[in-house]
Amino acid sequence: MKTQVCIIGGGPSGLLLSQLLHLQGIETVVLERQSREYVLSRIRAGVLENGFTKLMRQAQCGERMDKEGEVHDGFFIAHEGKLDRVDLHKYSNGNSVMVYGQTELTRDLYEARDRMNGIVIHNAEDVQPHDVKGVKPYVTYRKDNAECRIDCDYVIGADGFHGVSRKSIPPDVLKEYEKVYPFGWLGVLSRTKPVSPELIYAKHDRGFALCSLRSQVLSRYYIQVPLSDSVDNWSDDEFWAELKRRLPAEVAGQLITGATIEKSIAPLRSYVAEPMRYGNLFLAGDAAHIVPPTGARGLNTAGSDIYYLYTGLVDFYKNNDASGLEQYSEKALARVWKAQRFSWWMTTMLHTFLDTPDYDQKLKEIDMSYLFSSDAALSSLAENYVGLPY
Ligand code: FAS
Ligand code: PHB
C-alpha cells in the first residue's frame, strides 16, 4: 500500500490529524494497535481549550461537542475549608473552556473517518517505522497474520507514551526529560449529578481531590493516592468517604454518591522528548510529552502539535513549502514546555507531598494566598488554563 502520510496511533492526535489532512485532499493511513472498542473504553481528558475546539470544528467534528459539551467560564479551588473561584472569563479577556470527554471526541473523530472512508487499520500488530532518515520511509505491520507494508512520504508518531515511534530516534539524538511524582490519581465515573456546576480542584492535607464532570448526569471524581496504591483497596463507599473528607463541608454535604462505572489509577509524570522530528518522522501528542493532568494540558498540548503538523504538511503538499515542517519541532516544543511549567506549578501547589521541608511547605501556602490576592497571578493562571496561543 502507498500513502502520503502514515500515522501510527488511532487516539485523538492521530485521528484529528488524519481528518484535517483528508479535508485538504492529503492521503493518510492510520495504524492502531488496539481495537476501536478498546480505544473508546479509555477514560481520559475532560477539559478542552479553545484551540482544540476550533480544530475539531475545522475537522468537521465539532457538532456534537458544541451540542453536548459545556462551556465553563471558571472553576473553583477549595482550600482551608473554603471555595475560591477562578473567573476565567474575567482574567482571560472573555475566554472559556469546553467540558467534553476525550472518549466522546475520539468517537466523533472515528465516525467522521468512517463517513469519509478514511483508512483506519485496527489490531495492527508489530507496527514498525523504517528508513525515516531516507527519502522513502515505510511502515511495516502485521494484520490477521499477514505481513503488510505502507510506503509513504512522512511517518507521524501519534502512538502515545508507550508507543513504538519514539524508539526510532537514536539514543545519541534523543534527549529525554522526566519528573515522576510520588503519587497518582484514583479516578471514578458515576452516573450521578455533579456536585458543582464548575470543576473544583481541592487542596487538602489528606491529599488532592478533583470534582469534574462529563455531563449533568455523569460525574468524574479523582483523589490523590500513593503510587503503591491499587483500585482493589478502594470500595465505592471508601472512595466517597475519602473524597468528602477532602472537600469543604458545604460541598461534601451536597455530594450525590452512587455506584462507580469506572475506577482506575493514573500515575503522574512529566516527560518531554526532544527533538519531535527525526528525518521524515514527526512525534505528536503523548508520544512526545506527558504532563500530570492537574492543569488539563495533556490532550490540549497534543492539539497544538497537530495544528503545527497540519499547517506544515498542507504548506508542503499545496505550496511546496517545507518551512512549517522544518520549524515543527522547535515551534511545538516552545508551547510544550509552557504546558509543562503550568502543569508542574498547578500540581506542586495543589498536591500534598510527604516529607516536604517546612520552608517548601510555606512557599506552597503563600503561592495559594498570593494567587487570590493578585489580578496578575489570576490572569497568569487563566491564560494558561484556557490555552496559550498556538
Ligand atoms: P493516546 O495515548 O491517547 O493514543 C495513542 C494511540 O496509539 C493509542 O490508541 C494506542 O493504542 C496506540 N498505539 C500505541 N502503541 C502503538 C503501536 N506500537 N502501534 C500502533 N498503535 C499504537 N489529559 C488531560 O488533559 N486530562 C486528563 O484527565 C487526562 N487523564 C489521563 C489519564 C491517563 C491514564 C492517561 C494515560 C492520559 C491522560 N491524559 C489526560 C492525557 C491524555 O488525554 C492524552 O494527552 C491524550 O490521550 C493524548 O492523545 P494521543 O497523543 O492520541 O495519545
Ligand atoms: C477530567 O474531567 O477528567 C479532568 C478535568 C480537569 C483536569 C483533569 C481531568 O485538570
Tab-separated table of C-alpha atoms and ligand atoms in Angstrom:
chain	number	residue	atom	x	y	z
A	1	MET	CA	0.000	0.000	0.000
A	2	LYS	CA	1.184	3.594	-0.640
A	3	THR	CA	0.027	6.814	1.018
A	4	GLN	CA	1.319	10.323	1.609
A	5	VAL	CA	1.240	10.404	5.433
A	6	CYS	CA	1.294	7.230	7.546
A	7	ILE	CA	0.020	7.902	11.076
A	8	ILE	CA	0.886	5.450	13.850
A	9	GLY	CA	-1.741	5.656	16.609
A	10	GLY	CA	-5.537	5.943	16.428
A	11	GLY	CA	-6.026	8.095	19.524
A	12	PRO	CA	-7.207	11.716	19.349
A	13	SER	CA	-3.890	13.029	17.962
A	14	GLY	CA	-3.687	10.587	15.058
A	15	LEU	CA	-7.373	10.725	14.186
A	16	LEU	CA	-7.587	14.524	14.307
A	17	LEU	CA	-4.562	14.909	12.013
A	18	SER	CA	-5.920	12.276	9.608
A	19	GLN	CA	-9.295	14.024	9.431
A	20	LEU	CA	-7.819	17.520	8.927
A	21	LEU	CA	-5.442	16.324	6.178
A	22	HIS	CA	-8.197	14.386	4.434
A	23	LEU	CA	-10.257	17.583	4.105
A	24	GLN	CA	-7.271	19.112	2.293
A	25	GLY	CA	-7.041	16.158	-0.101
A	26	ILE	CA	-3.932	14.723	1.561
A	27	GLU	CA	-3.943	10.925	1.826
A	28	THR	CA	-3.354	9.259	5.185
A	29	VAL	CA	-3.484	5.786	6.713
A	30	VAL	CA	-3.898	5.360	10.486
A	31	LEU	CA	-2.427	2.239	12.117
A	32	GLU	CA	-3.887	1.453	15.567
A	33	ARG	CA	-2.619	-1.391	17.743
A	34	GLN	CA	-5.875	-1.875	19.649
A	35	SER	CA	-9.492	-2.449	18.654
A	36	ARG	CA	-11.759	0.580	18.330
A	37	GLU	CA	-13.763	-0.623	21.341
A	38	TYR	CA	-10.590	-0.724	23.450
A	39	VAL	CA	-9.555	2.799	22.409
A	40	LEU	CA	-13.040	4.096	23.222
A	41	SER	CA	-13.052	2.325	26.593
A	42	ARG	CA	-10.226	4.504	27.944
A	43	ILE	CA	-11.452	7.333	30.218
A	44	ARG	CA	-9.074	10.278	29.902
A	45	ALA	CA	-9.268	14.031	29.426
A	46	GLY	CA	-12.279	16.178	30.158
A	47	VAL	CA	-11.402	19.844	29.534
A	48	LEU	CA	-10.737	21.310	26.056
A	49	GLU	CA	-9.160	24.710	25.410
A	50	ASN	CA	-10.316	26.941	22.568
A	51	GLY	CA	-7.551	25.907	20.204
A	52	PHE	CA	-8.649	22.296	20.420
A	53	THR	CA	-12.359	23.014	19.975
A	54	LYS	CA	-11.539	25.190	16.921
A	55	LEU	CA	-9.562	22.307	15.393
A	56	MET	CA	-12.472	19.908	15.998
A	57	ARG	CA	-14.838	22.295	14.167
A	58	GLN	CA	-12.272	22.752	11.362
A	59	ALA	CA	-12.173	18.945	11.103
A	60	GLN	CA	-15.996	18.948	10.695
A	61	CYS	CA	-16.231	17.049	14.011
A	62	GLY	CA	-17.474	19.779	16.319
A	63	GLU	CA	-21.257	19.430	16.010
A	64	ARG	CA	-21.916	17.019	18.937
A	65	MET	CA	-19.217	18.737	21.021
A	66	ASP	CA	-20.994	22.089	20.600
A	67	LYS	CA	-24.367	20.483	21.315
A	68	GLU	CA	-23.488	18.250	24.278
A	69	GLY	CA	-20.332	19.906	25.646
A	70	GLU	CA	-20.493	22.523	28.417
A	71	VAL	CA	-18.802	25.923	28.133
A	72	HIS	CA	-17.267	26.809	31.506
A	73	ASP	CA	-16.262	30.392	32.375
A	74	GLY	CA	-14.464	29.456	35.579
A	75	PHE	CA	-13.585	26.817	38.143
A	76	PHE	CA	-13.124	26.626	41.932
A	77	ILE	CA	-10.115	25.960	44.115
A	78	ALA	CA	-11.027	24.560	47.547
A	79	HIS	CA	-8.501	25.227	50.315
A	80	GLU	CA	-8.624	25.758	54.078
A	81	GLY	CA	-12.273	24.701	54.116
A	82	LYS	CA	-13.404	27.382	51.648
A	83	LEU	CA	-14.052	27.760	47.921
A	84	ASP	CA	-12.385	30.466	45.829
A	85	ARG	CA	-13.450	30.882	42.199
A	86	VAL	CA	-11.068	31.447	39.322
A	87	ASP	CA	-13.052	33.642	36.921
A	88	LEU	CA	-11.573	32.538	33.580
A	89	HIS	CA	-13.849	34.860	31.620
A	90	LYS	CA	-12.700	37.939	33.566
A	91	TYR	CA	-9.000	37.061	33.736
A	92	SER	CA	-8.501	35.738	30.199
A	93	ASN	CA	-10.226	38.573	28.251
A	94	GLY	CA	-13.504	36.734	27.825
A	95	ASN	CA	-12.160	33.235	27.175
A	96	SER	CA	-13.570	29.947	28.486
A	97	VAL	CA	-13.047	26.175	28.236
A	98	MET	CA	-15.252	23.359	26.902
A	99	VAL	CA	-16.008	20.371	29.126
A	100	TYR	CA	-16.413	17.396	26.753
A	101	GLY	CA	-14.845	13.980	27.355
A	102	GLN	CA	-11.940	12.680	25.276
A	103	THR	CA	-13.860	9.437	24.795
A	104	GLU	CA	-16.668	11.338	23.049
A	105	LEU	CA	-14.425	13.439	20.827
A	106	THR	CA	-12.495	10.309	19.835
A	107	ARG	CA	-15.825	8.692	18.927
A	108	ASP	CA	-16.716	11.764	16.834
A	109	LEU	CA	-13.366	11.535	15.025
A	110	TYR	CA	-13.794	7.818	14.297
A	111	GLU	CA	-17.284	8.433	12.936
A	112	ALA	CA	-16.007	11.209	10.657
A	113	ARG	CA	-13.212	8.958	9.382
A	114	ASP	CA	-15.800	6.267	8.607
A	115	ARG	CA	-18.117	8.800	6.929
A	116	MET	CA	-15.296	9.950	4.640
A	117	ASN	CA	-13.963	6.418	4.003
A	118	GLY	CA	-10.791	7.161	5.933
A	119	ILE	CA	-8.379	4.234	6.292
A	120	VAL	CA	-8.001	3.332	9.983
A	121	ILE	CA	-6.485	-0.128	10.465
A	122	HIS	CA	-7.199	-1.611	13.914
A	123	ASN	CA	-5.418	-4.509	15.622
A	124	ALA	CA	-2.281	-3.640	13.628
A	125	GLU	CA	0.455	-5.690	15.289
A	126	ASP	CA	4.214	-5.044	15.460
A	127	VAL	CA	3.977	-1.691	13.724
A	128	GLN	CA	7.495	-0.536	12.820
A	129	PRO	CA	8.706	2.595	11.008
A	130	HIS	CA	11.654	2.088	8.594
A	131	ASP	CA	14.134	4.378	6.777
A	132	VAL	CA	12.744	7.501	8.388
A	133	LYS	CA	16.050	9.241	7.564
A	134	GLY	CA	15.795	8.160	3.927
A	135	VAL	CA	13.696	9.754	1.181
A	136	LYS	CA	11.324	6.794	1.050
A	137	PRO	CA	10.254	5.860	4.569
A	138	TYR	CA	7.872	2.960	5.044
A	139	VAL	CA	5.999	1.267	7.864
A	140	THR	CA	5.504	-2.469	8.339
A	141	TYR	CA	2.901	-4.213	10.478
A	142	ARG	CA	1.082	-7.497	10.809
A	143	LYS	CA	-2.671	-7.856	10.366
A	144	ASP	CA	-4.520	-11.201	10.575
A	145	ASN	CA	-1.110	-12.906	10.408
A	146	ALA	CA	-0.287	-11.227	7.093
A	147	GLU	CA	2.886	-9.103	6.869
A	148	CYS	CA	1.985	-5.659	5.449
A	149	ARG	CA	3.906	-2.592	4.268
A	150	ILE	CA	2.906	1.036	3.706
A	151	ASP	CA	5.215	3.250	1.619
A	152	CYS	CA	4.806	6.952	2.428
A	153	ASP	CA	6.370	10.414	2.368
A	154	TYR	CA	6.071	11.033	6.109
A	155	VAL	CA	5.524	8.981	9.293
A	156	ILE	CA	3.647	10.562	12.211
A	157	GLY	CA	4.274	9.002	15.629
A	158	ALA	CA	0.960	9.636	17.415
A	159	ASP	CA	1.242	6.392	19.367
A	160	GLY	CA	1.291	7.716	22.900
A	161	PHE	CA	3.835	7.386	25.697
A	162	HIS	CA	4.222	3.620	25.313
A	163	GLY	CA	4.318	3.673	21.517
A	164	VAL	CA	6.995	2.457	19.097
A	165	SER	CA	7.765	5.668	17.165
A	166	ARG	CA	9.965	7.462	19.695
A	167	LYS	CA	12.275	4.418	19.699
A	168	SER	CA	13.133	5.179	16.042
A	169	ILE	CA	15.116	8.205	17.232
A	170	PRO	CA	18.679	7.055	18.056
A	171	PRO	CA	19.683	7.360	21.746
A	172	ASP	CA	22.519	9.756	20.834
A	173	VAL	CA	19.974	12.078	19.180
A	174	LEU	CA	17.026	11.754	21.601
A	175	LYS	CA	17.133	13.932	24.730
A	176	GLU	CA	14.581	12.938	27.406
A	177	TYR	CA	13.415	14.998	30.385
A	178	GLU	CA	11.361	13.331	33.104
A	179	LYS	CA	9.908	14.050	36.520
A	180	VAL	CA	7.965	11.228	38.242
A	181	TYR	CA	5.618	12.297	41.045
A	182	PRO	CA	5.299	10.037	44.126
A	183	PHE	CA	1.546	9.704	43.681
A	184	GLY	CA	-1.248	9.011	41.182
A	185	TRP	CA	-4.909	9.903	40.695
A	186	LEU	CA	-7.588	7.367	41.557
A	187	GLY	CA	-10.441	8.353	39.228
A	188	VAL	CA	-14.071	7.215	39.131
A	189	LEU	CA	-17.013	7.789	36.810
A	190	SER	CA	-20.528	7.671	38.279
A	191	ARG	CA	-23.969	8.235	36.763
A	192	THR	CA	-24.746	10.927	39.323
A	193	LYS	CA	-25.453	14.652	39.142
A	194	PRO	CA	-22.149	16.538	39.506
A	195	VAL	CA	-21.661	18.126	42.940
A	196	SER	CA	-20.831	21.505	41.348
A	197	PRO	CA	-21.708	23.233	38.058
A	198	GLU	CA	-17.986	24.040	37.648
A	199	LEU	CA	-14.869	21.999	38.412
A	200	ILE	CA	-13.470	22.029	41.951
A	201	TYR	CA	-9.706	21.477	42.453
A	202	ALA	CA	-9.293	20.704	46.166
A	203	LYS	CA	-6.036	21.171	48.098
A	204	HIS	CA	-6.145	19.248	51.412
A	205	ASP	CA	-3.638	17.873	53.929
A	206	ARG	CA	-5.046	14.382	53.232
A	207	GLY	CA	-4.329	14.839	49.537
A	208	PHE	CA	-5.607	16.488	46.377
A	209	ALA	CA	-9.115	15.886	45.010
A	210	LEU	CA	-10.899	16.994	41.842
A	211	CYS	CA	-14.630	17.206	41.173
A	212	SER	CA	-15.263	17.178	37.424
A	213	LEU	CA	-17.997	16.018	35.077
A	214	ARG	CA	-18.821	14.663	31.615
A	215	SER	CA	-22.477	15.866	31.608
A	216	GLN	CA	-25.199	16.789	34.100
A	217	VAL	CA	-25.813	13.061	34.644
A	218	LEU	CA	-22.235	11.766	34.542
A	219	SER	CA	-19.685	12.827	37.162
A	220	ARG	CA	-15.905	12.358	37.185
A	221	TYR	CA	-14.024	12.490	40.515
A	222	TYR	CA	-10.356	11.972	41.446
A	223	ILE	CA	-8.379	11.675	44.669
A	224	GLN	CA	-4.592	11.688	45.038
A	225	VAL	CA	-3.300	8.271	46.164
A	226	PRO	CA	0.219	6.884	46.788
A	227	LEU	CA	1.865	5.264	43.741
A	228	SER	CA	1.814	1.962	45.634
A	229	ASP	CA	-2.000	2.062	45.902
A	230	SER	CA	-4.400	-0.190	43.989
A	231	VAL	CA	-8.027	0.166	42.926
A	232	ASP	CA	-8.672	-3.102	44.827
A	233	ASN	CA	-8.055	-1.161	48.048
A	234	TRP	CA	-10.982	1.138	47.342
A	235	SER	CA	-14.631	0.147	47.598
A	236	ASP	CA	-17.101	2.726	46.302
A	237	ASP	CA	-18.058	3.667	49.865
A	238	GLU	CA	-14.403	4.136	50.862
A	239	PHE	CA	-13.814	6.342	47.812
A	240	TRP	CA	-16.828	8.569	48.519
A	241	ALA	CA	-15.931	8.860	52.226
A	242	GLU	CA	-12.354	9.950	51.386
A	243	LEU	CA	-13.497	12.388	48.706
A	244	LYS	CA	-15.871	14.021	51.219
A	245	ARG	CA	-13.054	14.370	53.776
A	246	ARG	CA	-11.065	16.405	51.247
A	247	LEU	CA	-13.891	18.789	50.285
A	248	PRO	CA	-15.268	21.818	52.162
A	249	ALA	CA	-18.244	20.805	54.366
A	250	GLU	CA	-20.713	22.795	52.224
A	251	VAL	CA	-19.631	20.797	49.154
A	252	ALA	CA	-19.309	17.401	50.846
A	253	GLY	CA	-22.840	17.795	52.172
A	254	GLN	CA	-24.191	18.099	48.620
A	255	LEU	CA	-22.215	15.228	47.080
A	256	ILE	CA	-24.502	12.702	45.389
A	257	THR	CA	-22.795	9.313	45.540
A	258	GLY	CA	-23.612	6.177	43.596
A	259	ALA	CA	-22.160	3.061	42.011
A	260	THR	CA	-18.954	3.763	40.077
A	261	ILE	CA	-18.907	2.592	36.444
A	262	GLU	CA	-15.162	3.062	36.043
A	263	LYS	CA	-12.335	3.115	38.576
A	264	SER	CA	-8.641	3.411	37.683
A	265	ILE	CA	-5.356	4.864	38.906
A	266	ALA	CA	-3.229	7.034	36.602
A	267	PRO	CA	0.365	7.672	37.700
A	268	LEU	CA	1.511	11.305	37.438
A	269	ARG	CA	4.582	12.111	35.427
A	270	SER	CA	6.111	14.995	33.460
A	271	TYR	CA	8.024	13.967	30.353
A	272	VAL	CA	9.387	15.620	27.220
A	273	ALA	CA	11.294	14.007	24.326
A	274	GLU	CA	13.421	16.255	22.102
A	275	PRO	CA	13.551	16.648	19.141
A	276	MET	CA	9.987	15.965	17.976
A	277	ARG	CA	11.247	15.377	14.431
A	278	TYR	CA	13.835	12.915	13.106
A	279	GLY	CA	14.142	12.870	9.318
A	280	ASN	CA	10.675	12.139	7.962
A	281	LEU	CA	9.338	11.007	11.369
A	282	PHE	CA	7.331	13.514	13.424
A	283	LEU	CA	6.234	12.832	17.033
A	284	ALA	CA	2.927	14.317	18.234
A	285	GLY	CA	0.908	14.219	21.456
A	286	ASP	CA	1.732	11.790	24.246
A	287	ALA	CA	4.387	10.138	22.048
A	288	ALA	CA	6.488	13.251	22.712
A	289	HIS	CA	5.264	14.658	26.014
A	290	ILE	CA	3.285	13.832	29.143
A	291	VAL	CA	2.015	16.145	31.877
A	292	PRO	CA	0.285	15.472	35.198
A	293	PRO	CA	-3.440	16.047	34.413
A	294	THR	CA	-3.757	18.788	37.078
A	295	GLY	CA	-3.655	21.592	34.528
A	296	ALA	CA	-5.762	19.757	31.882
A	297	ARG	CA	-2.882	20.294	29.416
A	298	GLY	CA	-2.335	16.732	28.099
A	299	LEU	CA	-4.777	16.472	25.248
A	300	ASN	CA	-4.682	20.246	24.689
A	301	THR	CA	-0.941	20.230	24.017
A	302	ALA	CA	-1.471	17.372	21.561
A	303	GLY	CA	-3.831	19.832	19.854
A	304	SER	CA	-1.129	22.406	19.121
A	305	ASP	CA	1.233	19.680	17.858
A	306	ILE	CA	-1.470	18.580	15.427
A	307	TYR	CA	-2.112	22.178	14.334
A	308	TYR	CA	1.572	22.784	13.535
A	309	LEU	CA	1.862	19.447	11.704
A	310	TYR	CA	-1.365	20.010	9.762
A	311	THR	CA	-0.392	23.505	8.573
A	312	GLY	CA	3.161	22.371	7.801
A	313	LEU	CA	2.014	19.394	5.725
A	314	VAL	CA	-0.594	21.448	3.838
A	315	ASP	CA	2.059	24.071	3.010
A	316	PHE	CA	4.348	21.296	1.767
A	317	TYR	CA	1.834	19.451	-0.400
A	318	LYS	CA	-0.041	22.512	-1.706
A	319	ASN	CA	2.737	25.137	-1.975
A	320	ASN	CA	5.908	23.012	-1.982
A	321	ASP	CA	6.915	24.987	1.123
A	322	ALA	CA	8.613	22.772	3.748
A	323	SER	CA	9.342	25.597	6.223
A	324	GLY	CA	6.487	24.620	8.560
A	325	LEU	CA	7.824	21.059	8.774
A	326	GLU	CA	11.374	22.288	9.309
A	327	GLN	CA	10.222	24.545	12.174
A	328	TYR	CA	7.834	21.962	13.664
A	329	SER	CA	9.959	20.580	16.481
A	330	GLU	CA	11.157	23.973	17.726
A	331	LYS	CA	7.700	25.538	17.477
A	332	ALA	CA	5.878	22.626	19.125
A	333	LEU	CA	8.422	22.317	21.952
A	334	ALA	CA	8.143	26.038	22.777
A	335	ARG	CA	4.462	25.508	23.631
A	336	VAL	CA	5.041	22.038	25.142
A	337	TRP	CA	7.442	23.449	27.743
A	338	LYS	CA	4.995	26.207	28.727
A	339	ALA	CA	2.374	23.500	29.327
A	340	GLN	CA	4.963	21.520	31.320
A	341	ARG	CA	5.632	24.545	33.525
A	342	PHE	CA	1.951	25.257	34.155
A	343	SER	CA	1.142	21.599	34.893
A	344	TRP	CA	4.110	21.353	37.288
A	345	TRP	CA	3.054	24.582	39.048
A	346	MET	CA	-0.613	23.502	39.462
A	347	THR	CA	0.466	20.021	40.644
A	348	THR	CA	3.011	21.368	43.148
A	349	MET	CA	0.626	23.957	44.564
A	350	LEU	CA	-2.377	21.621	44.921
A	351	HIS	CA	-0.942	18.225	45.907
A	352	THR	CA	0.297	17.006	49.272
A	353	PHE	CA	3.912	15.837	49.182
A	354	LEU	CA	5.172	13.729	52.059
A	355	ASP	CA	8.388	14.937	53.772
A	356	THR	CA	8.107	18.451	52.308
A	357	PRO	CA	10.662	20.666	54.128
A	358	ASP	CA	8.915	23.358	56.207
A	359	TYR	CA	10.314	26.122	54.006
A	360	ASP	CA	8.889	24.490	50.828
A	361	GLN	CA	5.552	23.938	52.576
A	362	LYS	CA	5.376	27.650	53.399
A	363	LEU	CA	6.128	28.508	49.752
A	364	LYS	CA	3.196	26.326	48.608
A	365	GLU	CA	0.877	28.035	51.075
A	366	ILE	CA	1.996	31.547	50.089
A	367	ASP	CA	1.615	30.607	46.408
A	368	MET	CA	-2.085	29.965	47.029
A	369	SER	CA	-2.704	33.098	49.096
A	370	TYR	CA	-0.771	35.235	46.581
A	371	LEU	CA	-2.883	33.769	43.754
A	372	PHE	CA	-6.146	35.041	45.193
A	373	SER	CA	-4.659	38.396	46.235
A	374	SER	CA	-3.387	39.356	42.771
A	375	ASP	CA	-5.178	40.015	39.494
A	376	ALA	CA	-1.850	39.445	37.725
A	377	ALA	CA	-1.500	35.984	39.290
A	378	LEU	CA	-5.083	35.072	38.383
A	379	SER	CA	-4.548	36.352	34.834
A	380	SER	CA	-1.466	34.166	34.512
A	381	LEU	CA	-3.373	31.074	35.709
A	382	ALA	CA	-6.354	31.883	33.473
A	383	GLU	CA	-4.359	32.472	30.274
A	384	ASN	CA	-2.600	29.133	30.729
A	385	TYR	CA	-5.768	27.208	31.604
A	386	VAL	CA	-7.830	28.492	28.637
A	387	GLY	CA	-4.790	27.813	26.434
A	388	LEU	CA	-1.826	29.903	25.345
A	389	PRO	CA	-1.956	30.932	21.671
A	390	TYR	CA	-0.736	28.408	19.053
B	1	FAS	P1	-3.012	8.327	23.167
B	1	FAS	O1	-2.155	7.557	24.119
B	1	FAS	O2	-4.379	8.744	23.572
B	1	FAS	O3	-3.211	7.468	21.818
B	1	FAS	C1	-2.125	6.750	21.266
B	1	FAS	C2	-2.720	5.587	20.483
B	1	FAS	O4	-1.635	4.873	19.871
B	1	FAS	C3	-3.440	4.593	21.392
B	1	FAS	O5	-4.739	4.339	20.885
B	1	FAS	C4	-2.564	3.344	21.361
B	1	FAS	O6	-3.323	2.155	21.409
B	1	FAS	C5	-1.863	3.485	20.020
B	1	FAS	N1	-0.573	2.802	19.965
B	1	FAS	C6	0.362	2.706	20.948
B	1	FAS	N2	1.418	1.990	20.513
B	1	FAS	C7	1.152	1.623	19.222
B	1	FAS	C8	1.843	0.881	18.240
B	1	FAS	N3	3.048	0.356	18.506
B	1	FAS	N4	1.253	0.695	17.030
B	1	FAS	C9	0.039	1.241	16.758
B	1	FAS	N5	-0.683	1.959	17.655
B	1	FAS	C10	-0.121	2.143	18.871
B	1	FAS	N6	-5.210	14.623	29.761
B	1	FAS	C11	-5.989	15.612	30.245
B	1	FAS	O7	-5.951	16.729	29.707
B	1	FAS	N7	-6.819	15.386	31.339
B	1	FAS	C12	-6.883	14.155	31.948
B	1	FAS	O8	-7.617	13.967	32.920
B	1	FAS	C13	-6.093	13.099	31.461
B	1	FAS	N8	-6.139	11.849	32.033
B	1	FAS	C14	-5.317	10.848	31.547
B	1	FAS	C15	-5.315	9.552	32.133
B	1	FAS	C16	-4.462	8.540	31.641
B	1	FAS	C17	-4.479	7.155	32.274
B	1	FAS	C18	-3.586	8.812	30.571
B	1	FAS	C19	-2.649	7.737	30.054
B	1	FAS	C20	-3.591	10.081	29.986
B	1	FAS	C21	-4.449	11.100	30.474
B	1	FAS	N9	-4.477	12.379	29.904
B	1	FAS	C22	-5.256	13.384	30.365
B	1	FAS	C23	-3.676	12.687	28.788
B	1	FAS	C24	-4.390	12.130	27.587
B	1	FAS	O9	-5.646	12.748	27.490
B	1	FAS	C25	-3.501	12.375	26.417
B	1	FAS	O10	-2.998	13.700	26.401
B	1	FAS	C26	-4.181	12.048	25.129
B	1	FAS	O11	-4.638	10.721	25.210
B	1	FAS	C27	-3.155	12.262	24.016
B	1	FAS	O12	-3.646	11.663	22.891
B	1	FAS	P2	-2.657	10.875	21.895
B	1	FAS	O13	-1.438	11.695	21.688
B	1	FAS	O14	-3.515	10.499	20.732
B	1	FAS	O15	-2.164	9.594	22.696
B	2	PHB	C1	-11.416	15.353	33.873
B	2	PHB	O1	-12.604	15.741	33.840
B	2	PHB	O2	-11.076	14.169	33.611
B	2	PHB	C2	-10.318	16.348	34.214
B	2	PHB	C3	-10.628	17.694	34.247
B	2	PHB	C4	-9.628	18.611	34.554
B	2	PHB	C5	-8.342	18.154	34.835
B	2	PHB	C6	-8.043	16.794	34.791
B	2	PHB	C7	-9.038	15.877	34.490
B	2	PHB	O3	-7.381	19.058	35.148
